[in-house]
Coordinates of C-alpha atoms in Angstrom, one line a residue:
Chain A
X113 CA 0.0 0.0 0.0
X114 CA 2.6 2.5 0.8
X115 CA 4.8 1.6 -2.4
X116 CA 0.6 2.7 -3.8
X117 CA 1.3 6.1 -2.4
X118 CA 4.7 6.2 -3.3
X119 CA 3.8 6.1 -6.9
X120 CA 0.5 8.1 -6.9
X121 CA 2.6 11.2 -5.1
X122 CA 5.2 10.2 -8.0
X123 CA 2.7 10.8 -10.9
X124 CA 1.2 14.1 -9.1
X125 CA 4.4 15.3 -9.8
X126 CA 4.8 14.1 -13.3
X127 CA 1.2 16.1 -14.2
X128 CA 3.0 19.1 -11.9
X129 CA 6.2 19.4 -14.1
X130 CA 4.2 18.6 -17.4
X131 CA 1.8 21.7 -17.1
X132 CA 4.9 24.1 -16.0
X133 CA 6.4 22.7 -19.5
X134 CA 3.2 23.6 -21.3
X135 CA 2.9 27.2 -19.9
X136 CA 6.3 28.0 -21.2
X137 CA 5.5 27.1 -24.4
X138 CA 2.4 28.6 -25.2
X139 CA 2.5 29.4 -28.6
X140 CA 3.2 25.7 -29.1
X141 CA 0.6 24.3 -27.9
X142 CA -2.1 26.6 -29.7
X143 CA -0.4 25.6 -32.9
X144 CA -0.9 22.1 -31.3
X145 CA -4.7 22.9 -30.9
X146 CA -4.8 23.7 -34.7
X147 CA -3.1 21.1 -35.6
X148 CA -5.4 17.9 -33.9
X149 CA -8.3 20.1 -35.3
X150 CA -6.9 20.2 -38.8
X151 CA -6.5 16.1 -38.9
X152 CA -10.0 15.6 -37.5
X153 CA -11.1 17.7 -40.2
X154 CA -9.2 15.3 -42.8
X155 CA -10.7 12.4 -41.5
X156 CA -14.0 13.7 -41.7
X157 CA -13.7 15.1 -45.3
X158 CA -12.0 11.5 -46.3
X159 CA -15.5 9.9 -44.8
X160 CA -17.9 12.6 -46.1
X161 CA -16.2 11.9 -49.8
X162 CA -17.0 8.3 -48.9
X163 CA -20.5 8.9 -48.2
X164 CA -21.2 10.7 -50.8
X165 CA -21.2 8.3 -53.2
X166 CA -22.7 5.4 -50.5
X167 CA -24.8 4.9 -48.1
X168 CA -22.8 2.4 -45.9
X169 CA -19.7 0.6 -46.0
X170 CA -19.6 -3.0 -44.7
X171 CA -23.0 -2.6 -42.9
X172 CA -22.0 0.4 -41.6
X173 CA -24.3 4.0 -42.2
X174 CA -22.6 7.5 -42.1
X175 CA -23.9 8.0 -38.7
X176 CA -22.6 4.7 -37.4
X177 CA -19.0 5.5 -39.0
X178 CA -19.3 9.0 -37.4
X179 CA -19.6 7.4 -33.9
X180 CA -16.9 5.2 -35.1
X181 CA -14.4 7.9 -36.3
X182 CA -15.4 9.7 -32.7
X183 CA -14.1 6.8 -31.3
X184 CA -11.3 6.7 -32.0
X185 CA -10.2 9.8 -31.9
X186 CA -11.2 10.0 -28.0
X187 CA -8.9 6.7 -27.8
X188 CA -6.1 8.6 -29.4
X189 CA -6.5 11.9 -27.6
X190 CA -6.8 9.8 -24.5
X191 CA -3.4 8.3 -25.5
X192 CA -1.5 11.3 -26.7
X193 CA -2.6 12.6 -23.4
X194 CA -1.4 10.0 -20.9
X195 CA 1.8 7.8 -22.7
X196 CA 2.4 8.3 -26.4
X197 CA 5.0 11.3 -26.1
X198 CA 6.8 9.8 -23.1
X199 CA 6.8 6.3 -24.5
X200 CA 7.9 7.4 -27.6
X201 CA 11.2 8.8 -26.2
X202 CA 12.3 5.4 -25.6
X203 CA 14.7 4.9 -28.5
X204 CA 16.1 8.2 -28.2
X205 CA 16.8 7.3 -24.8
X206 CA 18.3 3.8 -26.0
X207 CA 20.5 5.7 -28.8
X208 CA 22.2 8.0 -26.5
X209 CA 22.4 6.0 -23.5
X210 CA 20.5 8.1 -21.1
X211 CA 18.2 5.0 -20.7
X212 CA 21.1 3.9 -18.0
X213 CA 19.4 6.9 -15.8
X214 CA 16.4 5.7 -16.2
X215 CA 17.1 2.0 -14.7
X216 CA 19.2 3.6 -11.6
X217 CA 16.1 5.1 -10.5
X218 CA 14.7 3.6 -7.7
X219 CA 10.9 3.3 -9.6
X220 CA 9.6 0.9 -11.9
X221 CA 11.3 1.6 -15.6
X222 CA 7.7 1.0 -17.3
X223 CA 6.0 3.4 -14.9
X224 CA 8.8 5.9 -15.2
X225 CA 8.7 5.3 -19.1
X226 CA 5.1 5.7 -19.8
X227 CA 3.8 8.0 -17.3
X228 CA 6.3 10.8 -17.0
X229 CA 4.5 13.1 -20.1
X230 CA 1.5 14.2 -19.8
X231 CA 0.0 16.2 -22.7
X232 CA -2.4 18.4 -21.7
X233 CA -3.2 20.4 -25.6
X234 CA -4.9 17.0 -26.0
X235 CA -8.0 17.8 -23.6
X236 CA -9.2 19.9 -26.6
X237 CA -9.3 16.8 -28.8
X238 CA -11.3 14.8 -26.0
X239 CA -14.0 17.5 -25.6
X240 CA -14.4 17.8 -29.6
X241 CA -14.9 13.7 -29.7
X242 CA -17.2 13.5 -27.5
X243 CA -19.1 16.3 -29.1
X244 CA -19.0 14.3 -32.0
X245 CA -20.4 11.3 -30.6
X246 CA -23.1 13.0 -29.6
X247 CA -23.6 14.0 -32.8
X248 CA -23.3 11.1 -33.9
X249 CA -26.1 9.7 -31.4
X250 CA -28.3 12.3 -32.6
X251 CA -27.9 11.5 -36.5
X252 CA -28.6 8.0 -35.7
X253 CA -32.0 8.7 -33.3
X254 CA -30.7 6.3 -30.8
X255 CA -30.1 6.6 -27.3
X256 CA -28.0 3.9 -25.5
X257 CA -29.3 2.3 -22.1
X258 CA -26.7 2.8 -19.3
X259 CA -25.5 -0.7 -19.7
X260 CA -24.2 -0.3 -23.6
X261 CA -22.6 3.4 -22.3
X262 CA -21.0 1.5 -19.2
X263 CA -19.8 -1.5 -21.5
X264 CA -18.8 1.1 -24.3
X265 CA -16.4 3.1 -21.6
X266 CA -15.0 -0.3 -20.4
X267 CA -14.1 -1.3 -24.2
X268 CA -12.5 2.2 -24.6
X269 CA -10.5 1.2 -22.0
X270 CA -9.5 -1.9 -23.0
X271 CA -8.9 -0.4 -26.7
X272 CA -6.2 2.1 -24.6
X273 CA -4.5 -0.4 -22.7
X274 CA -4.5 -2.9 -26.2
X275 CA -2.8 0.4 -27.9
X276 CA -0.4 1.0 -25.0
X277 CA 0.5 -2.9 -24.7
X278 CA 1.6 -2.6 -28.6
X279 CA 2.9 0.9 -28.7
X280 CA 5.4 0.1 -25.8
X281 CA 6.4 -3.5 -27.3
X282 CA 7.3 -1.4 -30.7
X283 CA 9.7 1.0 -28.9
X284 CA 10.7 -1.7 -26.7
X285 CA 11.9 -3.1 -30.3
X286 CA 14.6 0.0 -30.4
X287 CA 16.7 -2.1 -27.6
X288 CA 18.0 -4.1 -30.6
X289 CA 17.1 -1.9 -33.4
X290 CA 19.3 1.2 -32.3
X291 CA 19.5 2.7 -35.5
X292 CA 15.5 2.5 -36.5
X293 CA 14.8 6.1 -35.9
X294 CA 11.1 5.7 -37.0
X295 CA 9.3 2.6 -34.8
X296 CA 6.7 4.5 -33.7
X297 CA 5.2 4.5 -37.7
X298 CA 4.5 0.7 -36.7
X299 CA 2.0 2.2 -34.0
X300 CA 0.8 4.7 -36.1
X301 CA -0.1 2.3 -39.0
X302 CA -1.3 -0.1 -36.1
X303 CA -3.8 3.0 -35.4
X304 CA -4.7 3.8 -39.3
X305 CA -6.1 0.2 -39.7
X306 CA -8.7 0.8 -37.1
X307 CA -10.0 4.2 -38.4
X308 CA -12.6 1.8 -40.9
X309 CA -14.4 -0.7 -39.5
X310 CA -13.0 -3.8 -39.5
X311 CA -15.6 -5.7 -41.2
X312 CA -14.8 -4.5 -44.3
X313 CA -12.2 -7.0 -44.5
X314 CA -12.8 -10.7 -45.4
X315 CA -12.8 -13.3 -42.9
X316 CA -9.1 -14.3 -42.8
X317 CA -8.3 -10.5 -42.4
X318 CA -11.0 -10.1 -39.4
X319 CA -9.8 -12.4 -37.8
X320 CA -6.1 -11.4 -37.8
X321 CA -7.2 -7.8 -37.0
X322 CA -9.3 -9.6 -34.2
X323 CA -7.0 -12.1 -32.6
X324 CA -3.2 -11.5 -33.4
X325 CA -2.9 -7.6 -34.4
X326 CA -5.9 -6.8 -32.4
X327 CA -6.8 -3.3 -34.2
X328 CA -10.7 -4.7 -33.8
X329 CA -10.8 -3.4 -29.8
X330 CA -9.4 0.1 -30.7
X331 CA -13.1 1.4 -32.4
X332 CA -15.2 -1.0 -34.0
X333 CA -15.7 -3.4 -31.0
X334 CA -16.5 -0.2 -28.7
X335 CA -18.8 1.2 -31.1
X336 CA -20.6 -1.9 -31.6
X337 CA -20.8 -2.3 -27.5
X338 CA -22.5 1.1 -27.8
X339 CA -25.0 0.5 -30.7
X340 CA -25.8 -2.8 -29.0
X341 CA -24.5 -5.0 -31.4
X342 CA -21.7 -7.0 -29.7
X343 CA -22.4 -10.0 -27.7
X344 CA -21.7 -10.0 -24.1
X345 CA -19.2 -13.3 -24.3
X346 CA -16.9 -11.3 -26.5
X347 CA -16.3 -8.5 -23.9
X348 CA -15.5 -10.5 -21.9
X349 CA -12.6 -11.9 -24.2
X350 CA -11.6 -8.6 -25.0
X351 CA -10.6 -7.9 -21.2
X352 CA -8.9 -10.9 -20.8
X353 CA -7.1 -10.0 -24.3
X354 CA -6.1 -6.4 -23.2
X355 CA -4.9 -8.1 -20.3
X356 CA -2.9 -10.7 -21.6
X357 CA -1.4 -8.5 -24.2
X358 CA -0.3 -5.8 -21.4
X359 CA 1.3 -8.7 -19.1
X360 CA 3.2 -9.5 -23.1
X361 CA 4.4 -6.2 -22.7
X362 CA 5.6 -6.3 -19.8
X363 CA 7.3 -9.5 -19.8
X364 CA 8.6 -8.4 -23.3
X365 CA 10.5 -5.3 -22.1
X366 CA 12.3 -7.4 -19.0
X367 CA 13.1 -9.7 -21.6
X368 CA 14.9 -6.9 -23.5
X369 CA 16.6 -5.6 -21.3
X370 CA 19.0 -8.3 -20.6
X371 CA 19.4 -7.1 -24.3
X372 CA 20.4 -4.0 -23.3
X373 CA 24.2 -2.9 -23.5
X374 CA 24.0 1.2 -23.1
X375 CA 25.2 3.2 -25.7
X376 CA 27.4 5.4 -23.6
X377 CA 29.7 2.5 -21.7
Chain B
X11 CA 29.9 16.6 -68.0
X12 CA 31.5 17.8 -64.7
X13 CA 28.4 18.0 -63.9
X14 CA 27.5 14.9 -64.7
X15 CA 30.6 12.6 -63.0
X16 CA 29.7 15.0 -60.2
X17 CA 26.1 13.9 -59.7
X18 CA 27.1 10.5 -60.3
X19 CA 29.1 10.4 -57.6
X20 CA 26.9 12.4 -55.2
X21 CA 24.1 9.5 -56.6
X22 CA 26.4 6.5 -55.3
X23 CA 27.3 8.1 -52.2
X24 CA 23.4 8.6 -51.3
X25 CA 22.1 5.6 -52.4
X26 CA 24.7 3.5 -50.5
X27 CA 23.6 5.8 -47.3
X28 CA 20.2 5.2 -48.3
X29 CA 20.7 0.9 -47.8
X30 CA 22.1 1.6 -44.7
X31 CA 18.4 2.7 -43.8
X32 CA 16.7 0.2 -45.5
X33 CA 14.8 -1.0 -42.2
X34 CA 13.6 2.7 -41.4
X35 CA 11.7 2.5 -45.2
X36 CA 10.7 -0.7 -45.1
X37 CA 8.6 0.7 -41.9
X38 CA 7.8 4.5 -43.5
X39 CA 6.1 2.2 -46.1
X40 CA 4.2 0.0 -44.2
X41 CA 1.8 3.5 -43.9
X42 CA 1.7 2.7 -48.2
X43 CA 0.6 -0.8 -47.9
X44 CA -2.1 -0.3 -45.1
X45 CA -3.7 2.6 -47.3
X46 CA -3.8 0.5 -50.2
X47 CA -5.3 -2.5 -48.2
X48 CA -7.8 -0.3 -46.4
X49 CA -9.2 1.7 -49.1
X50 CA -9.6 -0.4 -51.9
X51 CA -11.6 -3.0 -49.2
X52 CA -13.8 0.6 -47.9
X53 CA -14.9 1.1 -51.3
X54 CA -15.4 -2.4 -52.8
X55 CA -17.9 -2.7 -49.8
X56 CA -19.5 1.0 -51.0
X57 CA -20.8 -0.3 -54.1
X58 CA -23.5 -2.4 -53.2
X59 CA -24.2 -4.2 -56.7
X60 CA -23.4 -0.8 -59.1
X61 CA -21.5 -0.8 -61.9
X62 CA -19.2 2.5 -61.4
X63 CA -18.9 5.1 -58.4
X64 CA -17.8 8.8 -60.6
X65 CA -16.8 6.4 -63.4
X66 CA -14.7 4.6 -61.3
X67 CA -15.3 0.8 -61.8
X68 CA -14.2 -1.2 -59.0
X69 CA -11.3 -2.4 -60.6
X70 CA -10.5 1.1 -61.7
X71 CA -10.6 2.0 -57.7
X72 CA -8.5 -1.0 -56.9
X73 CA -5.9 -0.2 -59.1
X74 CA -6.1 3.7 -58.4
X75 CA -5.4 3.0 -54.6
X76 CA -2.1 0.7 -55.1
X77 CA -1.0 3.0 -58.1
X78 CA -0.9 6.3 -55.7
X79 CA 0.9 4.5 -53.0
X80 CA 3.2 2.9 -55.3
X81 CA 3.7 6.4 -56.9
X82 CA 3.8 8.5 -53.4
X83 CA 6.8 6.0 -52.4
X84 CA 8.8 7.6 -55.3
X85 CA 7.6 11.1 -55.8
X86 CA 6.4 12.5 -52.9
X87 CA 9.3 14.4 -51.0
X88 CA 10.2 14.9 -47.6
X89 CA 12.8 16.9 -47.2
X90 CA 12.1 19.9 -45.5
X91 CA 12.2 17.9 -42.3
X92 CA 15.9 16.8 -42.5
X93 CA 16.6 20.3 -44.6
X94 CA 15.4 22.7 -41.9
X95 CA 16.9 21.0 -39.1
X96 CA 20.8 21.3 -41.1
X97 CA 19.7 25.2 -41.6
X98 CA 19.0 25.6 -38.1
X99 CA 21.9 23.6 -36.8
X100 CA 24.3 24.8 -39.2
X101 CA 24.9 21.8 -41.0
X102 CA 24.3 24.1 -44.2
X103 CA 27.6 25.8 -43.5
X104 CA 29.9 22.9 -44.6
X105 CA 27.9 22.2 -47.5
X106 CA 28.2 25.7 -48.7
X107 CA 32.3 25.5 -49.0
X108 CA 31.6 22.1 -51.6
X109 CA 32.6 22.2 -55.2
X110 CA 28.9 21.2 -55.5
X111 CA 25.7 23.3 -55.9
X112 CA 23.6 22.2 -52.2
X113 CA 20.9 21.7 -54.8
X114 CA 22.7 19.0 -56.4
X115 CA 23.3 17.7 -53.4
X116 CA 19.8 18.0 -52.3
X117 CA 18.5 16.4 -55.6
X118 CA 20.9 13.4 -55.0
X119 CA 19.8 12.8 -51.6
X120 CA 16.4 12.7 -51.6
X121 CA 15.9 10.9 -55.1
X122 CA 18.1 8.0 -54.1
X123 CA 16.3 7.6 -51.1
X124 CA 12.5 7.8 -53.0
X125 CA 14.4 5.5 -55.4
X126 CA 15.0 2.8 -52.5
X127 CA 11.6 3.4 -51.5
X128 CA 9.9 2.7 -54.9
X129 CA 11.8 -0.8 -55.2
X130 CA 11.0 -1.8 -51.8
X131 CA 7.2 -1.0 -53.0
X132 CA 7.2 -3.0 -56.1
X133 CA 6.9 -6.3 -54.4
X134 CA 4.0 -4.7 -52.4
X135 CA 2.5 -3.8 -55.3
X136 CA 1.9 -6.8 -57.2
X137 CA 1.0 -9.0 -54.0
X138 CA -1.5 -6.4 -53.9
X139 CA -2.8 -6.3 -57.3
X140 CA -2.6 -10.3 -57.2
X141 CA -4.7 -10.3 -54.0
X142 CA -7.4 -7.8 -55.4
X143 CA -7.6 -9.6 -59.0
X144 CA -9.4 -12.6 -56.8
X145 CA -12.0 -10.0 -55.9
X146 CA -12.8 -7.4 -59.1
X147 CA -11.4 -7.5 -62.9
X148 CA -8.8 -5.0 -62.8
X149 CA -8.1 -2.4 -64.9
X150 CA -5.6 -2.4 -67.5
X151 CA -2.4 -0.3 -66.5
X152 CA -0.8 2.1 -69.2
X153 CA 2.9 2.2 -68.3
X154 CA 4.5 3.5 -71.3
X155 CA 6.8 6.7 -71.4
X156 CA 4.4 9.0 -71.0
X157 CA 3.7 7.4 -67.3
X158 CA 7.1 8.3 -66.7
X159 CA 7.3 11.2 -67.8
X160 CA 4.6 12.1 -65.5
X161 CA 6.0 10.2 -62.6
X162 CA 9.5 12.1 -62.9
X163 CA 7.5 16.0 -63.3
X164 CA 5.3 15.0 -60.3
X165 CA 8.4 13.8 -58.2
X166 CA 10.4 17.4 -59.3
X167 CA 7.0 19.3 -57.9
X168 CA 6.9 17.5 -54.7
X169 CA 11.0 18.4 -54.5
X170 CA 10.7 21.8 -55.3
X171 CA 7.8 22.5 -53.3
X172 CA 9.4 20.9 -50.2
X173 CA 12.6 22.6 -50.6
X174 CA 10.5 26.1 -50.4
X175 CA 9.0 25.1 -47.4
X176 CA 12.4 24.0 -46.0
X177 CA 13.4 27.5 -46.4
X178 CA 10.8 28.7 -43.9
X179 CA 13.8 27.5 -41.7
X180 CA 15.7 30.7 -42.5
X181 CA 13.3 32.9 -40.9
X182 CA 11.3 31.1 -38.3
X183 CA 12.3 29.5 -34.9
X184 CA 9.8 26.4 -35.3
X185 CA 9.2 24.8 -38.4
X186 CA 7.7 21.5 -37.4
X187 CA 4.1 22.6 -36.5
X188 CA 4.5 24.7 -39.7
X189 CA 5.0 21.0 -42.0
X190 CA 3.0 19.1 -39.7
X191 CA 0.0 21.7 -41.2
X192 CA 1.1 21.1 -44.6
X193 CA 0.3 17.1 -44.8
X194 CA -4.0 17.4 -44.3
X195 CA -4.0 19.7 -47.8
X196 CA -1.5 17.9 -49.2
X197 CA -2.8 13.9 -49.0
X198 CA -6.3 15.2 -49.4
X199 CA -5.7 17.8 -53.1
X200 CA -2.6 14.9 -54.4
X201 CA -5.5 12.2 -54.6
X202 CA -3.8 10.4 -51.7
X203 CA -7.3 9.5 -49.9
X204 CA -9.2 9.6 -52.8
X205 CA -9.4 10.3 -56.7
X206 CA -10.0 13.8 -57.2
X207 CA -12.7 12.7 -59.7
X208 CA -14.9 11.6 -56.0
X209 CA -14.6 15.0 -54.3
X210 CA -17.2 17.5 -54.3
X211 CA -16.8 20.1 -57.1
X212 CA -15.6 23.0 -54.9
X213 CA -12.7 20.6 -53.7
X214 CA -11.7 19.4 -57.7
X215 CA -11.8 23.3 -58.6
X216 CA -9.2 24.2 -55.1
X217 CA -7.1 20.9 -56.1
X218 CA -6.7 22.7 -59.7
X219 CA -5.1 25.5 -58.4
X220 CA -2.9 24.0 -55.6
X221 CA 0.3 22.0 -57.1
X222 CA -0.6 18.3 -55.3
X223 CA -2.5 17.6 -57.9
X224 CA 0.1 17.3 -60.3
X225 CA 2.7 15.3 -57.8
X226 CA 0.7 12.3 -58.0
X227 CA -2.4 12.0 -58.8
X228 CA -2.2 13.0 -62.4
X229 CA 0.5 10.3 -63.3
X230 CA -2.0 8.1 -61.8
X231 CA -4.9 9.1 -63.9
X232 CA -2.8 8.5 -66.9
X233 CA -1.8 4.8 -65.3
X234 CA -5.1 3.8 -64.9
X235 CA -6.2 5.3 -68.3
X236 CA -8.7 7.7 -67.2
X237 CA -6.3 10.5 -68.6
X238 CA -5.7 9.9 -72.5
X239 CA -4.6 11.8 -75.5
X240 CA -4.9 15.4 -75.5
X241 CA -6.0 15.6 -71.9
X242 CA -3.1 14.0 -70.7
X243 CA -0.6 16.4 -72.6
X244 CA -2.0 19.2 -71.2
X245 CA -2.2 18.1 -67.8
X246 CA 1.8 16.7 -68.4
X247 CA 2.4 20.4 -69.4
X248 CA 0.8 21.9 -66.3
X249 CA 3.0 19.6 -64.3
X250 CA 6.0 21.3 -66.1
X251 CA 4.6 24.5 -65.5
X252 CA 4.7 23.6 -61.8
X253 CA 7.9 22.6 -61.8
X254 CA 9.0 26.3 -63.2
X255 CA 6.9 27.8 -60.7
X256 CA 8.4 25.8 -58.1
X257 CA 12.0 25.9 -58.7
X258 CA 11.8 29.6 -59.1
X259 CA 10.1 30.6 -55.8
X260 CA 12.8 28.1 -54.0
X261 CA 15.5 29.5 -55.4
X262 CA 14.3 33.3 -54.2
X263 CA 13.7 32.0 -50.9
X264 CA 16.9 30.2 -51.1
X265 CA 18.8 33.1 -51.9
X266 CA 16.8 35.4 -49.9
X267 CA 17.6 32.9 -47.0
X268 CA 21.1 32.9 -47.6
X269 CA 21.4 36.6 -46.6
X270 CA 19.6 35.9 -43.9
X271 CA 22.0 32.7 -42.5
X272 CA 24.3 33.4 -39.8
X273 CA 26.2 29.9 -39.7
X274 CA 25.1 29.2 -36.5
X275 CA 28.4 26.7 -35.2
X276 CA 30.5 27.9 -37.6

């Protein structure tokens, strides 16, 4: 319990030193702002030139893909706000060594890893998503009973820790590969296949996307939770899949590690 | 022919540095191949029994969507990144005491690295046209000179283009936010998420006056045969237009930047 403490007192002061960093670079994140506007606004044009020309992809109506794009980009701006920037320091840390800093401190490396940046530009994006959900609720004329929102927060969840399992085993990959300057595009892409539904994709594809790249929990399976259209048995296995694939993680990165031979010495 | 040995010795220096990053593009393409998995599969599901979507037939879509990736690999540029960073640093000053002209240079650099980048694509390419031809006929591909041609006037606009942008550098402390902006306009007017031919009309009349268009999406209009005969030379001669255009207002900037350099490191 006190080792609890210990690390909720530590993370107070990560969220301390990460909002000092934002004030003194205002300008920044305004331009910030603008810039997670601007993409939403690409995604949405990219589906609105879909839609004109259709009314539904894979099953899927305008209204439904709206939720869908909402989604996901309140599972991204939940990311970008708790772990992506800090975790994706890792292989600059690897390259220059500094990574031996990191492993002298007497805290958990993953903790210190994922949790030290905290991006705060991102609450913008989380306000806009939800507003688009809503939206999105409205268009469709469909209000979900308190079950579907509990379930569709729980996926969400899941979706993040899926995301942060598979973001952190990529950098983890810069132990070995010291020169690959670009891993995180591997998340990124891992992202970009979930922006669709995954049912457009034939049944040897789904399933991959389902069970081995799991890019099925980051929007389409919370969406469906929402709508009402996933079956209760197959939340269930999402947990325990999120699960399994954060313990992978973790087990991954102690496994590089003994890897690890420091730049610098 | 100085000239000449020279670049073809800047060319086997850069390509050779290039190999060395062969596992950083195999990964920048991976962004390629998921686009051109994704889309085609989105739009194959959007037709719902009809016969074309704005005259595209579905094999015409297929083939559009793994044409512009193939085509982005080799002629859209990056370099501003790498470019405004050597400005800022200083970097620029060494290259400025060479027997070489930095655009040179420049050129070599960046088209032995979209070089790598197209071969490591072609592979892609045909597992993905293999894979699609299961699902839809596809259509024909025209990949005579005039494909070419086209591929090699989009690839100069996308270079001169980003080298103007590079040169924001010069004058501004933070460049990054200002090329981060520049990606949503460009993927969306070059035909990247869609042919142009799909957007609403006030969109095709913005992409005609923006240069995007004529990086990649017009050499992949001519691939796919919806750009023949007259239509085509005129829109190959607008590319070449752009590439005036372009070179011209880099090399003010450029100049204009110059003056402006202090050498910082130096």
């Amino acid at each position: 319990m006190r080792r609890l403490g210990f690390y909720w007192r530590l993370y107070r002061a990560f969220i301390r030193a990460s909002f000092v960093r934002e004030m003194e670079f205002r300008a920044n994140f305004w331009a910030k702002m603008l810039y997670n506007a601007l993409w939403l606004g690409f995604f949405l044009a990219t589906l609105k030139i879909i839609f004109r020309h259709t009314d539904s992809i894979a099953g899927w109506s305008e209204s439904e893909a709206l939720m869908l794009a909402a989604t996901l980009y309140f599972i991204d701006a939940l990311i970008s706000t708790l772990f992506y920037f800090g975790l994706s320091e890792l292989p600059t840390l690897v390259r220059q060594g500094t990574l031996d800093f990191v492993l002298f401190k007497p805290v958990d490396s993953q903790f210190w890893l994922s949790l030290r940046r905290i991006n705060l530009d991102q609450l913008g994006s989380l306000a806009v998503a939800v507003l688009l959900g809503v939206y999105a609720l409205f268009q469709l004329d469909y209000t979900p009973s308190l079950l579907n929102v509990a379930l569709y927060f729980g996926m969400v969840l899941t979706g993040v820790l899926i995301f942060y399992s598979f973001h952190f085993m990529m950098m983890t990959l810069s132990i070995w590969l010291v020169r690959v300057e670009n891993l995180w595009v591997l998340s990124d892409v891992f992202a970009q296949i979930g922006r669709f539904p995954t049912d457009v994709f034939d049944r040897v594809l789904r399933r991959v996307f389902t069970y081995v790249l799991p890019v099925a929990f980051l929007a389409t399976i919370p969406t469906q939770a929402l709508l009402g259209k996933a079956s209760a048995g197959f939340l269930w296995f999402a947990v325990v899949w999120a699960m399994g694939f954060f313990v992978m993680g973790r087990v991954f990165w102690k496994f590089a590690l003994r890897s690890y031979t420091s730049a610098s010495s | 022919m100085r000239l000449l040995s020279k670049l073809i010795a800047l060319l086997k220096i850069y390509i050779a540095d290039s190999l060395a990053y062969r596992a950083s593009a195999f990964i920048w393409m991976l962004t390629d191949v998921v686009h051109c998995l994704v889309m085609p599969l989105v739009w194959l599901s959007a037709y719902g029994g009809r016969e074309t979507i704005a005259g595209y037939n579905p094999g015409e879509m297929v083939t559009y969507y793994v044409m512009i990736a193939f085509t982005t690999n080799f002629i859209v540029s990056h370099l501003m990144w790498d470019l405004a960073w050597e400005i800022k640093e200083g970097v620029l000053s060494q290259w400025l005491l060479r027997p070489v002209s930095v655009v040179w240079m420049l050129f070599a650099r960046n088209i032995s690295w979209r070089a790598l980048r197209m071969v490591l694509f072609v592979p892609v390419a045909i597992l993905a046209l293999w894979y699609y031809s299961r699902l839809t006929t596809l259509s024909p591909l025209h990949l005579g000179w005039e494909f070419w041609l086209s591929v090699l006037l989009g690839h100069l606009v996308s270079f001169w283009v980003a080298y103007a942008l590079a040169c924001l550098a010069f004058w501004l402390q933070e460049t990054q936010s200002v090329f981060s902006l520049y990606y949503a306009p460009m993927l969306l007017l070059s035909g990247w998420v869609a042919p142009i031919a799909l957007m609403p009309g006030w969109l095709q009349a913005i992409a005609i006056v923006f240069p995007f268009r004529y990086t990649t999406a017009v050499p992949v209009e001519i691939a796919i045969g919806k750009l023949q005969g007259e239509a085509m030379w005129l829109e190959i001669g607008l590319q070449a237009v752009w590439v005036l255009v372009g070179a011209g207002l880099a090399q003010i900037l450029w100049r204009k930047g110059l003056r402006q350099y202090t050498g910082v490191g130096m």
